[in-house]
Structures are given as structure tokens and as C-alpha cells.
Short mmCIF file of N, CA and C in Angstrom, two decimals:
data_model
loop_
_atom_site.label_atom_id
_atom_site.label_comp_id
_atom_site.label_asym_id
_atom_site.label_seq_id
_atom_site.Cartn_x
_atom_site.Cartn_y
_atom_site.Cartn_z
N MET A 1 -58.20 37.85 35.61
CA MET A 1 -57.10 38.64 35.14
C MET A 1 -55.75 37.96 35.44
N VAL A 2 -55.60 37.43 36.65
CA VAL A 2 -54.38 36.72 37.02
C VAL A 2 -54.23 35.49 36.12
N LEU A 3 -55.35 34.83 35.88
CA LEU A 3 -55.32 33.65 35.02
C LEU A 3 -54.87 34.02 33.62
N LEU A 4 -55.32 35.15 33.11
CA LEU A 4 -54.93 35.63 31.79
C LEU A 4 -53.44 35.94 31.75
N LEU A 5 -52.90 36.54 32.81
CA LEU A 5 -51.47 36.84 32.89
C LEU A 5 -50.65 35.55 32.95
N VAL A 6 -51.13 34.56 33.69
CA VAL A 6 -50.43 33.28 33.80
C VAL A 6 -50.42 32.59 32.44
N VAL A 7 -51.56 32.59 31.75
CA VAL A 7 -51.65 31.98 30.41
C VAL A 7 -50.75 32.72 29.45
N LEU A 8 -50.77 34.05 29.52
CA LEU A 8 -49.93 34.86 28.64
C LEU A 8 -48.45 34.59 28.92
N ALA A 9 -48.06 34.52 30.19
CA ALA A 9 -46.68 34.23 30.56
C ALA A 9 -46.29 32.83 30.07
N LEU A 10 -47.19 31.88 30.21
CA LEU A 10 -46.94 30.52 29.75
C LEU A 10 -46.77 30.49 28.23
N LEU A 11 -47.58 31.26 27.51
CA LEU A 11 -47.45 31.33 26.05
C LEU A 11 -46.12 31.95 25.65
N VAL A 12 -45.68 32.97 26.37
CA VAL A 12 -44.39 33.61 26.07
C VAL A 12 -43.26 32.60 26.31
N VAL A 13 -43.32 31.88 27.44
CA VAL A 13 -42.30 30.87 27.74
C VAL A 13 -42.30 29.78 26.67
N LEU A 14 -43.46 29.29 26.28
CA LEU A 14 -43.56 28.26 25.24
C LEU A 14 -43.04 28.77 23.90
N TYR A 15 -43.36 30.03 23.58
CA TYR A 15 -42.90 30.62 22.32
C TYR A 15 -41.37 30.71 22.31
N MET A 16 -40.79 31.14 23.44
CA MET A 16 -39.32 31.25 23.53
C MET A 16 -38.68 29.86 23.45
N ALA A 17 -39.29 28.89 24.10
CA ALA A 17 -38.76 27.52 24.04
C ALA A 17 -38.85 26.98 22.61
N PHE A 18 -39.97 27.27 21.94
CA PHE A 18 -40.15 26.84 20.55
C PHE A 18 -39.08 27.47 19.66
N LYS A 19 -38.81 28.79 19.84
CA LYS A 19 -37.79 29.48 19.03
C LYS A 19 -36.41 28.87 19.30
N LYS A 20 -36.12 28.57 20.59
CA LYS A 20 -34.83 27.98 20.94
C LYS A 20 -34.68 26.60 20.31
N ILE A 21 -35.73 25.80 20.38
CA ILE A 21 -35.71 24.47 19.77
C ILE A 21 -35.53 24.58 18.26
N LYS A 22 -36.18 25.56 17.66
CA LYS A 22 -36.07 25.77 16.21
C LYS A 22 -34.63 26.14 15.83
N ARG A 23 -33.98 27.02 16.66
CA ARG A 23 -32.59 27.41 16.41
C ARG A 23 -31.67 26.19 16.55
N ILE A 24 -31.90 25.40 17.59
CA ILE A 24 -31.08 24.20 17.81
C ILE A 24 -31.27 23.22 16.65
N ASN A 25 -32.49 23.01 16.23
CA ASN A 25 -32.76 22.11 15.09
C ASN A 25 -32.10 22.62 13.83
N SER A 26 -32.13 23.93 13.64
CA SER A 26 -31.50 24.52 12.46
C SER A 26 -29.99 24.27 12.48
N ARG A 27 -29.35 24.46 13.67
CA ARG A 27 -27.92 24.19 13.79
C ARG A 27 -27.63 22.70 13.57
N LEU A 28 -28.47 21.83 14.12
CA LEU A 28 -28.28 20.39 13.94
C LEU A 28 -28.40 19.99 12.47
N GLU A 29 -29.35 20.58 11.76
CA GLU A 29 -29.50 20.29 10.33
C GLU A 29 -28.27 20.76 9.56
N ALA A 30 -27.76 21.95 9.92
CA ALA A 30 -26.55 22.46 9.25
C ALA A 30 -25.36 21.53 9.53
N GLN A 31 -25.23 21.06 10.78
CA GLN A 31 -24.15 20.14 11.12
C GLN A 31 -24.32 18.80 10.40
N ARG A 32 -25.57 18.32 10.32
CA ARG A 32 -25.84 17.08 9.60
C ARG A 32 -25.46 17.22 8.14
N ASP A 33 -25.82 18.37 7.54
CA ASP A 33 -25.47 18.61 6.13
C ASP A 33 -23.96 18.66 5.94
N GLU A 34 -23.26 19.30 6.88
CA GLU A 34 -21.80 19.39 6.79
C GLU A 34 -21.18 18.00 6.95
N ILE A 35 -21.69 17.21 7.89
CA ILE A 35 -21.18 15.85 8.08
C ILE A 35 -21.44 15.01 6.84
N GLU A 36 -22.60 15.14 6.26
CA GLU A 36 -22.93 14.39 5.03
C GLU A 36 -21.99 14.79 3.90
N CYS A 37 -21.71 16.09 3.80
CA CYS A 37 -20.79 16.58 2.77
C CYS A 37 -19.38 16.01 3.00
N GLN A 38 -18.93 16.03 4.27
CA GLN A 38 -17.61 15.48 4.59
C GLN A 38 -17.57 13.97 4.33
N LYS A 39 -18.65 13.28 4.66
CA LYS A 39 -18.73 11.84 4.41
C LYS A 39 -18.60 11.56 2.92
N ASN A 40 -19.31 12.33 2.09
CA ASN A 40 -19.24 12.14 0.64
C ASN A 40 -17.84 12.42 0.12
N LEU A 41 -17.20 13.46 0.67
CA LEU A 41 -15.83 13.77 0.27
C LEU A 41 -14.89 12.63 0.63
N ILE A 42 -15.05 12.08 1.83
CA ILE A 42 -14.22 10.95 2.26
C ILE A 42 -14.46 9.74 1.36
N LEU A 43 -15.72 9.48 1.01
CA LEU A 43 -16.02 8.35 0.13
C LEU A 43 -15.34 8.52 -1.23
N VAL A 44 -15.37 9.74 -1.78
CA VAL A 44 -14.74 10.01 -3.07
C VAL A 44 -13.23 9.82 -2.96
N LYS A 45 -12.64 10.40 -1.90
CA LYS A 45 -11.18 10.28 -1.71
C LYS A 45 -10.79 8.82 -1.51
N ASN A 46 -11.57 8.08 -0.73
CA ASN A 46 -11.29 6.67 -0.50
C ASN A 46 -11.34 5.89 -1.81
N GLU A 47 -12.31 6.19 -2.64
CA GLU A 47 -12.41 5.51 -3.94
C GLU A 47 -11.21 5.84 -4.81
N GLN A 48 -10.79 7.12 -4.80
CA GLN A 48 -9.63 7.51 -5.60
C GLN A 48 -8.36 6.81 -5.11
N ILE A 49 -8.19 6.76 -3.79
CA ILE A 49 -7.01 6.10 -3.22
C ILE A 49 -7.03 4.61 -3.53
N THR A 50 -8.18 3.98 -3.35
CA THR A 50 -8.30 2.55 -3.63
C THR A 50 -8.06 2.26 -5.11
N ASP A 51 -8.60 3.09 -6.00
CA ASP A 51 -8.35 2.93 -7.44
C ASP A 51 -6.86 3.04 -7.74
N SER A 52 -6.21 4.01 -7.10
CA SER A 52 -4.77 4.20 -7.31
C SER A 52 -3.98 3.01 -6.81
N ILE A 53 -4.32 2.49 -5.65
CA ILE A 53 -3.61 1.33 -5.10
C ILE A 53 -3.88 0.09 -5.95
N ASN A 54 -5.10 -0.06 -6.45
CA ASN A 54 -5.40 -1.19 -7.34
C ASN A 54 -4.58 -1.11 -8.63
N TYR A 55 -4.40 0.10 -9.14
CA TYR A 55 -3.58 0.28 -10.33
C TYR A 55 -2.12 -0.05 -10.01
N ALA A 56 -1.67 0.36 -8.81
CA ALA A 56 -0.30 0.03 -8.38
C ALA A 56 -0.13 -1.49 -8.30
N ARG A 57 -1.20 -2.19 -7.90
CA ARG A 57 -1.15 -3.65 -7.83
C ARG A 57 -0.88 -4.24 -9.22
N LYS A 58 -1.53 -3.67 -10.23
CA LYS A 58 -1.29 -4.16 -11.60
C LYS A 58 0.18 -3.97 -11.99
N ILE A 59 0.73 -2.83 -11.61
CA ILE A 59 2.15 -2.57 -11.92
C ILE A 59 3.02 -3.55 -11.14
N GLN A 60 2.73 -3.72 -9.86
CA GLN A 60 3.54 -4.64 -9.05
C GLN A 60 3.42 -6.07 -9.58
N ASP A 61 2.22 -6.49 -9.94
CA ASP A 61 2.05 -7.84 -10.49
C ASP A 61 2.84 -8.02 -11.78
N SER A 62 2.99 -6.94 -12.55
CA SER A 62 3.68 -7.05 -13.84
C SER A 62 5.18 -7.32 -13.67
N ILE A 63 5.75 -7.00 -12.50
CA ILE A 63 7.18 -7.27 -12.31
C ILE A 63 7.43 -8.70 -11.86
N LEU A 64 6.38 -9.39 -11.41
CA LEU A 64 6.55 -10.77 -10.98
C LEU A 64 6.64 -11.68 -12.20
N VAL A 65 7.64 -12.54 -12.20
CA VAL A 65 7.81 -13.46 -13.32
C VAL A 65 6.65 -14.45 -13.29
N PRO A 66 5.95 -14.61 -14.40
CA PRO A 66 4.83 -15.56 -14.42
C PRO A 66 5.30 -16.98 -14.12
N GLU A 67 4.47 -17.70 -13.36
CA GLU A 67 4.81 -19.08 -13.00
C GLU A 67 5.11 -19.93 -14.22
N ALA A 68 4.36 -19.75 -15.28
CA ALA A 68 4.55 -20.55 -16.50
C ALA A 68 5.96 -20.36 -17.06
N LYS A 69 6.48 -19.15 -16.96
CA LYS A 69 7.82 -18.89 -17.48
C LYS A 69 8.87 -19.60 -16.63
N ILE A 70 8.69 -19.58 -15.33
CA ILE A 70 9.63 -20.28 -14.45
C ILE A 70 9.52 -21.78 -14.68
N ARG A 71 8.30 -22.26 -14.85
CA ARG A 71 8.05 -23.69 -15.03
C ARG A 71 8.74 -24.23 -16.29
N ARG A 72 8.95 -23.38 -17.29
CA ARG A 72 9.68 -23.84 -18.49
C ARG A 72 11.07 -24.35 -18.13
N TRP A 73 11.67 -23.72 -17.11
CA TRP A 73 13.03 -24.08 -16.75
C TRP A 73 13.08 -24.98 -15.51
N ILE A 74 12.08 -24.85 -14.65
CA ILE A 74 12.02 -25.67 -13.44
C ILE A 74 10.62 -26.27 -13.39
N PRO A 75 10.41 -27.43 -14.02
CA PRO A 75 9.06 -27.96 -14.18
C PRO A 75 8.33 -28.31 -12.88
N ASN A 76 9.03 -28.83 -11.90
CA ASN A 76 8.38 -29.27 -10.66
C ASN A 76 8.43 -28.18 -9.60
N MET A 77 7.87 -27.05 -9.90
CA MET A 77 7.90 -25.94 -8.96
C MET A 77 6.50 -25.38 -8.76
N PHE A 78 6.35 -24.57 -7.74
CA PHE A 78 5.11 -23.83 -7.54
C PHE A 78 5.45 -22.51 -6.87
N VAL A 79 4.55 -21.58 -6.99
CA VAL A 79 4.69 -20.29 -6.34
C VAL A 79 3.49 -20.10 -5.42
N TYR A 80 3.78 -19.82 -4.17
CA TYR A 80 2.71 -19.49 -3.22
C TYR A 80 2.89 -18.02 -2.89
N TYR A 81 2.02 -17.20 -3.45
CA TYR A 81 2.12 -15.75 -3.29
C TYR A 81 0.74 -15.21 -2.89
N LYS A 82 0.58 -14.86 -1.63
CA LYS A 82 -0.69 -14.35 -1.10
C LYS A 82 -0.41 -13.06 -0.32
N PRO A 83 -0.40 -11.93 -1.01
CA PRO A 83 -0.12 -10.67 -0.32
C PRO A 83 -1.20 -10.35 0.73
N LYS A 84 -0.76 -9.75 1.84
CA LYS A 84 -1.66 -9.37 2.93
C LYS A 84 -2.57 -8.21 2.50
N ASP A 85 -2.00 -7.27 1.78
CA ASP A 85 -2.73 -6.08 1.34
C ASP A 85 -2.84 -6.07 -0.18
N ILE A 86 -3.46 -5.04 -0.72
CA ILE A 86 -3.62 -4.94 -2.17
C ILE A 86 -2.25 -4.94 -2.84
N VAL A 87 -1.34 -4.12 -2.34
CA VAL A 87 0.06 -4.16 -2.78
C VAL A 87 0.87 -4.67 -1.60
N SER A 88 2.07 -5.15 -1.89
CA SER A 88 2.78 -5.88 -0.85
C SER A 88 4.28 -5.65 -0.90
N GLY A 89 4.90 -5.88 0.23
CA GLY A 89 6.35 -5.86 0.31
C GLY A 89 6.94 -7.24 0.14
N ASP A 90 6.09 -8.23 -0.06
CA ASP A 90 6.55 -9.59 -0.31
C ASP A 90 6.56 -9.82 -1.82
N PHE A 91 7.63 -10.41 -2.31
CA PHE A 91 7.65 -10.76 -3.73
C PHE A 91 8.66 -11.86 -3.97
N TYR A 92 8.54 -12.46 -5.11
CA TYR A 92 9.51 -13.47 -5.52
C TYR A 92 10.18 -12.98 -6.79
N TRP A 93 11.33 -13.54 -7.09
CA TRP A 93 12.07 -13.08 -8.26
C TRP A 93 12.80 -14.26 -8.86
N PHE A 94 12.85 -14.30 -10.17
CA PHE A 94 13.50 -15.39 -10.88
C PHE A 94 14.18 -14.83 -12.11
N SER A 95 15.37 -15.35 -12.38
CA SER A 95 16.05 -14.98 -13.61
C SER A 95 16.88 -16.16 -14.09
N ARG A 96 17.01 -16.25 -15.39
CA ARG A 96 17.81 -17.30 -16.00
C ARG A 96 18.77 -16.64 -16.96
N TYR A 97 20.03 -17.07 -16.87
CA TYR A 97 21.05 -16.61 -17.82
C TYR A 97 21.92 -17.81 -18.14
N GLU A 98 21.93 -18.17 -19.41
CA GLU A 98 22.63 -19.35 -19.88
C GLU A 98 22.21 -20.55 -19.03
N SER A 99 23.12 -21.16 -18.29
CA SER A 99 22.76 -22.35 -17.52
C SER A 99 22.50 -22.04 -16.04
N LYS A 100 22.44 -20.76 -15.69
CA LYS A 100 22.27 -20.37 -14.29
C LYS A 100 20.87 -19.82 -14.04
N TYR A 101 20.31 -20.22 -12.90
CA TYR A 101 19.02 -19.70 -12.44
C TYR A 101 19.24 -19.02 -11.09
N VAL A 102 18.63 -17.89 -10.92
CA VAL A 102 18.64 -17.23 -9.62
C VAL A 102 17.19 -17.13 -9.16
N ILE A 103 16.93 -17.64 -7.97
CA ILE A 103 15.57 -17.68 -7.43
C ILE A 103 15.60 -17.03 -6.05
N THR A 104 14.64 -16.15 -5.79
CA THR A 104 14.57 -15.50 -4.48
C THR A 104 13.14 -15.43 -3.98
N ALA A 105 13.01 -15.36 -2.67
CA ALA A 105 11.75 -15.03 -2.01
C ALA A 105 12.09 -13.89 -1.05
N ILE A 106 11.37 -12.79 -1.14
CA ILE A 106 11.76 -11.57 -0.44
C ILE A 106 10.61 -11.02 0.39
N ASP A 107 10.94 -10.58 1.59
CA ASP A 107 9.99 -9.93 2.49
C ASP A 107 10.57 -8.58 2.87
N CYS A 108 10.01 -7.51 2.32
CA CYS A 108 10.48 -6.16 2.61
C CYS A 108 9.85 -5.65 3.90
N THR A 109 10.54 -4.74 4.57
CA THR A 109 9.95 -4.14 5.76
C THR A 109 8.73 -3.33 5.33
N GLY A 110 7.74 -3.32 6.17
CA GLY A 110 6.52 -2.58 5.87
C GLY A 110 5.55 -3.43 5.08
N HIS A 111 4.29 -3.09 5.23
CA HIS A 111 3.23 -3.74 4.48
C HIS A 111 2.60 -2.71 3.57
N GLY A 112 1.79 -3.17 2.65
CA GLY A 112 1.05 -2.25 1.80
C GLY A 112 1.96 -1.40 0.95
N VAL A 113 1.62 -0.14 0.84
CA VAL A 113 2.33 0.77 -0.06
C VAL A 113 3.82 0.91 0.28
N PRO A 114 4.21 1.11 1.56
CA PRO A 114 5.64 1.23 1.84
C PRO A 114 6.41 -0.04 1.44
N GLY A 115 5.86 -1.20 1.74
CA GLY A 115 6.51 -2.44 1.34
C GLY A 115 6.59 -2.58 -0.16
N ALA A 116 5.55 -2.12 -0.85
CA ALA A 116 5.54 -2.19 -2.32
C ALA A 116 6.64 -1.32 -2.92
N PHE A 117 6.87 -0.15 -2.33
CA PHE A 117 7.96 0.71 -2.80
C PHE A 117 9.29 -0.03 -2.67
N LEU A 118 9.50 -0.65 -1.53
CA LEU A 118 10.75 -1.40 -1.34
C LEU A 118 10.85 -2.57 -2.30
N SER A 119 9.73 -3.24 -2.57
CA SER A 119 9.78 -4.37 -3.50
C SER A 119 10.17 -3.91 -4.90
N MET A 120 9.72 -2.74 -5.29
CA MET A 120 10.09 -2.21 -6.61
C MET A 120 11.59 -1.90 -6.66
N ILE A 121 12.10 -1.32 -5.55
CA ILE A 121 13.54 -1.04 -5.48
C ILE A 121 14.31 -2.36 -5.54
N GLY A 122 13.88 -3.34 -4.74
CA GLY A 122 14.56 -4.64 -4.73
C GLY A 122 14.55 -5.32 -6.08
N ASN A 123 13.40 -5.29 -6.75
CA ASN A 123 13.27 -5.90 -8.07
C ASN A 123 14.24 -5.24 -9.06
N THR A 124 14.27 -3.93 -9.03
CA THR A 124 15.14 -3.19 -9.95
C THR A 124 16.61 -3.51 -9.69
N LEU A 125 17.00 -3.53 -8.41
CA LEU A 125 18.39 -3.83 -8.07
C LEU A 125 18.76 -5.26 -8.45
N LEU A 126 17.88 -6.21 -8.18
CA LEU A 126 18.16 -7.60 -8.57
C LEU A 126 18.32 -7.72 -10.07
N HIS A 127 17.46 -7.05 -10.82
CA HIS A 127 17.56 -7.07 -12.29
C HIS A 127 18.93 -6.54 -12.74
N GLU A 128 19.32 -5.42 -12.16
CA GLU A 128 20.60 -4.82 -12.53
C GLU A 128 21.77 -5.74 -12.16
N ILE A 129 21.77 -6.28 -10.95
CA ILE A 129 22.87 -7.11 -10.47
C ILE A 129 23.00 -8.39 -11.28
N VAL A 130 21.88 -9.08 -11.47
CA VAL A 130 21.93 -10.40 -12.12
C VAL A 130 21.87 -10.29 -13.64
N ASN A 131 20.89 -9.57 -14.16
CA ASN A 131 20.67 -9.57 -15.61
C ASN A 131 21.59 -8.63 -16.39
N ILE A 132 22.05 -7.59 -15.74
CA ILE A 132 22.91 -6.64 -16.47
C ILE A 132 24.38 -6.86 -16.11
N LYS A 133 24.68 -6.99 -14.82
CA LYS A 133 26.07 -7.17 -14.40
C LYS A 133 26.49 -8.64 -14.39
N HIS A 134 25.54 -9.54 -14.55
CA HIS A 134 25.80 -10.99 -14.59
C HIS A 134 26.55 -11.49 -13.35
N VAL A 135 26.07 -11.09 -12.20
CA VAL A 135 26.60 -11.60 -10.93
C VAL A 135 25.68 -12.73 -10.50
N PHE A 136 26.27 -13.90 -10.18
CA PHE A 136 25.45 -15.07 -9.86
C PHE A 136 25.77 -15.68 -8.49
N LYS A 137 26.86 -15.30 -7.90
CA LYS A 137 27.20 -15.86 -6.59
C LYS A 137 26.30 -15.21 -5.53
N PRO A 138 25.60 -16.03 -4.76
CA PRO A 138 24.65 -15.48 -3.78
C PRO A 138 25.25 -14.45 -2.84
N ASP A 139 26.47 -14.69 -2.32
CA ASP A 139 27.06 -13.72 -1.39
C ASP A 139 27.32 -12.38 -2.07
N GLN A 140 27.74 -12.42 -3.34
CA GLN A 140 28.00 -11.18 -4.07
C GLN A 140 26.68 -10.46 -4.40
N ILE A 141 25.66 -11.23 -4.79
CA ILE A 141 24.35 -10.64 -5.07
C ILE A 141 23.82 -9.94 -3.82
N LEU A 142 23.88 -10.63 -2.68
CA LEU A 142 23.37 -10.06 -1.43
C LEU A 142 24.16 -8.82 -1.03
N ALA A 143 25.48 -8.86 -1.18
CA ALA A 143 26.31 -7.70 -0.83
C ALA A 143 25.98 -6.51 -1.72
N MET A 144 25.83 -6.77 -3.01
CA MET A 144 25.51 -5.67 -3.94
C MET A 144 24.09 -5.15 -3.70
N LEU A 145 23.19 -6.05 -3.38
CA LEU A 145 21.82 -5.64 -3.08
C LEU A 145 21.80 -4.77 -1.81
N HIS A 146 22.56 -5.19 -0.80
CA HIS A 146 22.65 -4.40 0.43
C HIS A 146 23.19 -3.00 0.14
N THR A 147 24.25 -2.94 -0.64
CA THR A 147 24.83 -1.64 -1.00
C THR A 147 23.81 -0.80 -1.78
N GLY A 148 23.14 -1.43 -2.72
CA GLY A 148 22.14 -0.71 -3.53
C GLY A 148 20.99 -0.17 -2.70
N ILE A 149 20.50 -0.96 -1.76
CA ILE A 149 19.40 -0.51 -0.88
C ILE A 149 19.90 0.64 0.00
N THR A 150 21.10 0.48 0.55
CA THR A 150 21.67 1.53 1.40
C THR A 150 21.76 2.84 0.64
N LEU A 151 22.22 2.79 -0.59
CA LEU A 151 22.34 4.01 -1.39
C LEU A 151 20.97 4.54 -1.81
N ALA A 152 20.07 3.65 -2.24
CA ALA A 152 18.75 4.09 -2.71
C ALA A 152 17.96 4.78 -1.61
N LEU A 153 18.12 4.31 -0.37
CA LEU A 153 17.36 4.88 0.75
C LEU A 153 18.19 5.88 1.56
N ASN A 154 19.36 6.25 1.03
CA ASN A 154 20.25 7.20 1.71
C ASN A 154 20.54 6.78 3.15
N GLN A 155 20.74 5.50 3.35
CA GLN A 155 21.01 4.99 4.69
C GLN A 155 22.48 5.13 5.07
N ASP A 156 23.28 5.64 4.13
CA ASP A 156 24.69 5.82 4.41
C ASP A 156 24.96 7.13 5.16
N SER A 157 23.93 7.96 5.34
CA SER A 157 24.11 9.20 6.10
C SER A 157 23.58 8.98 7.51
N GLU A 158 24.19 9.66 8.47
CA GLU A 158 23.83 9.48 9.88
C GLU A 158 22.41 9.93 10.19
N ASP A 159 21.90 10.91 9.47
CA ASP A 159 20.57 11.46 9.78
C ASP A 159 19.47 10.88 8.90
N SER A 160 19.72 9.72 8.28
CA SER A 160 18.70 9.17 7.37
C SER A 160 17.46 8.73 8.12
N GLY A 161 17.61 8.12 9.28
CA GLY A 161 16.45 7.65 10.06
C GLY A 161 15.76 6.44 9.46
N SER A 162 16.26 5.96 8.34
CA SER A 162 15.63 4.81 7.67
C SER A 162 16.34 3.52 8.07
N GLU A 163 15.56 2.59 8.54
CA GLU A 163 16.10 1.26 8.85
C GLU A 163 15.39 0.21 8.00
N ASP A 164 14.87 0.63 6.87
CA ASP A 164 14.13 -0.27 6.01
C ASP A 164 15.08 -1.18 5.25
N GLY A 165 14.56 -2.31 4.86
CA GLY A 165 15.35 -3.27 4.13
C GLY A 165 14.50 -4.47 3.77
N MET A 166 15.14 -5.61 3.64
CA MET A 166 14.41 -6.81 3.26
C MET A 166 15.11 -8.05 3.78
N ASP A 167 14.29 -9.03 4.10
CA ASP A 167 14.78 -10.37 4.41
C ASP A 167 14.53 -11.21 3.17
N MET A 168 15.48 -12.06 2.86
CA MET A 168 15.28 -12.85 1.66
C MET A 168 16.04 -14.17 1.71
N SER A 169 15.51 -15.09 0.95
CA SER A 169 16.27 -16.31 0.67
C SER A 169 16.63 -16.22 -0.80
N LEU A 170 17.85 -16.65 -1.12
CA LEU A 170 18.33 -16.53 -2.48
C LEU A 170 19.08 -17.80 -2.82
N CYS A 171 18.83 -18.31 -3.98
CA CYS A 171 19.48 -19.54 -4.40
C CYS A 171 19.91 -19.39 -5.85
N THR A 172 21.14 -19.76 -6.12
CA THR A 172 21.62 -19.80 -7.49
C THR A 172 21.83 -21.27 -7.86
N VAL A 173 21.27 -21.66 -8.98
CA VAL A 173 21.38 -23.04 -9.45
C VAL A 173 22.15 -23.02 -10.77
N ASP A 174 23.18 -23.84 -10.86
CA ASP A 174 23.92 -23.98 -12.11
C ASP A 174 23.49 -25.29 -12.73
N ALA A 175 22.60 -25.22 -13.70
CA ALA A 175 22.00 -26.43 -14.28
C ALA A 175 22.86 -27.07 -15.31
#
């Protein structure tokens, strides 16, 4: 009789342990399913973001003057352009007007997307200064570019918090 009670008690303990293990396994499976769902969501979002950045790269590449076009005016030249990220804050710029060439190499603050935003601003301002306003003196181009960046990024206000900008070399050639 005592043996039967011991076996019965052991069976009850084993049954309770089995139920507890089953509950824990059920929770673990639910957590695994949730993690798998989150992983899939992250993979989809990552693909969307990467696709978007790759498309931005095409846009950024389109603003760069093709080497062949520069070579028409400056035959013994080369461009070394190796962005660190898919999009970049580094870019080069070239323009020709009559007998004048303006050539720049620019490094914007920030890498990747933030740098690319600045490169687009810089490209637009350089286009306006040189191609529309026909300013060719390097000191005037740099001063106008500085003013344009300051205004575009609202750096003229005390609470802007932005210290972004660009380092660049700029050369004007009168051929």
C-alpha cells in the first residue's frame, strides 16, 4: 500500500512536471514564432531601405559629370572616385563656360545618407554660382558657397545646432 502511494505520488509529480514543461515549451514556441516574424519584418524593411539607398545612388551618380565629358576639355585627366558607402558625401564637380573651367573635389561632413544630402546641396549651389551667376573666381565661389550652405542648413540662427559643411579643393582654369 505504501509502495502504491509512493508510485502514485511519483506519477502526480511527473505529470505536473510534464505539464510545466509543456507550458514552457508552448511559450518558447510562441516566442520563437514572434522572433521569426520580427526577423522577417526586419529583413523586408532592410531590403526596402537598401533598395531606396541604391536608387539614391543612381540619382547621386547622375549629378557627377562623366569622365568622358571632362576629358573632352582636359584630355590628360582622371577621376578617382571610390565612395565608402552606397551613397556618399564625397563628390567631384566640373563645369566649363567659354574658356573657363571650374574643377572641385569635395568632402562633405558625414558619410552615407547624411553626406549624400550635403553633396546634393553642394552640387546645386555650385551649379547656381558658376553656371547661372557666372562666378569664376575661387574666393568668390567659396564665399558664395559658404553663404549658401549656411542659409540652406539654417546655420545663421543661434539654435540651429548644425555644424555641417564641406571641405573642398577648387581650381579655376582660364584656358
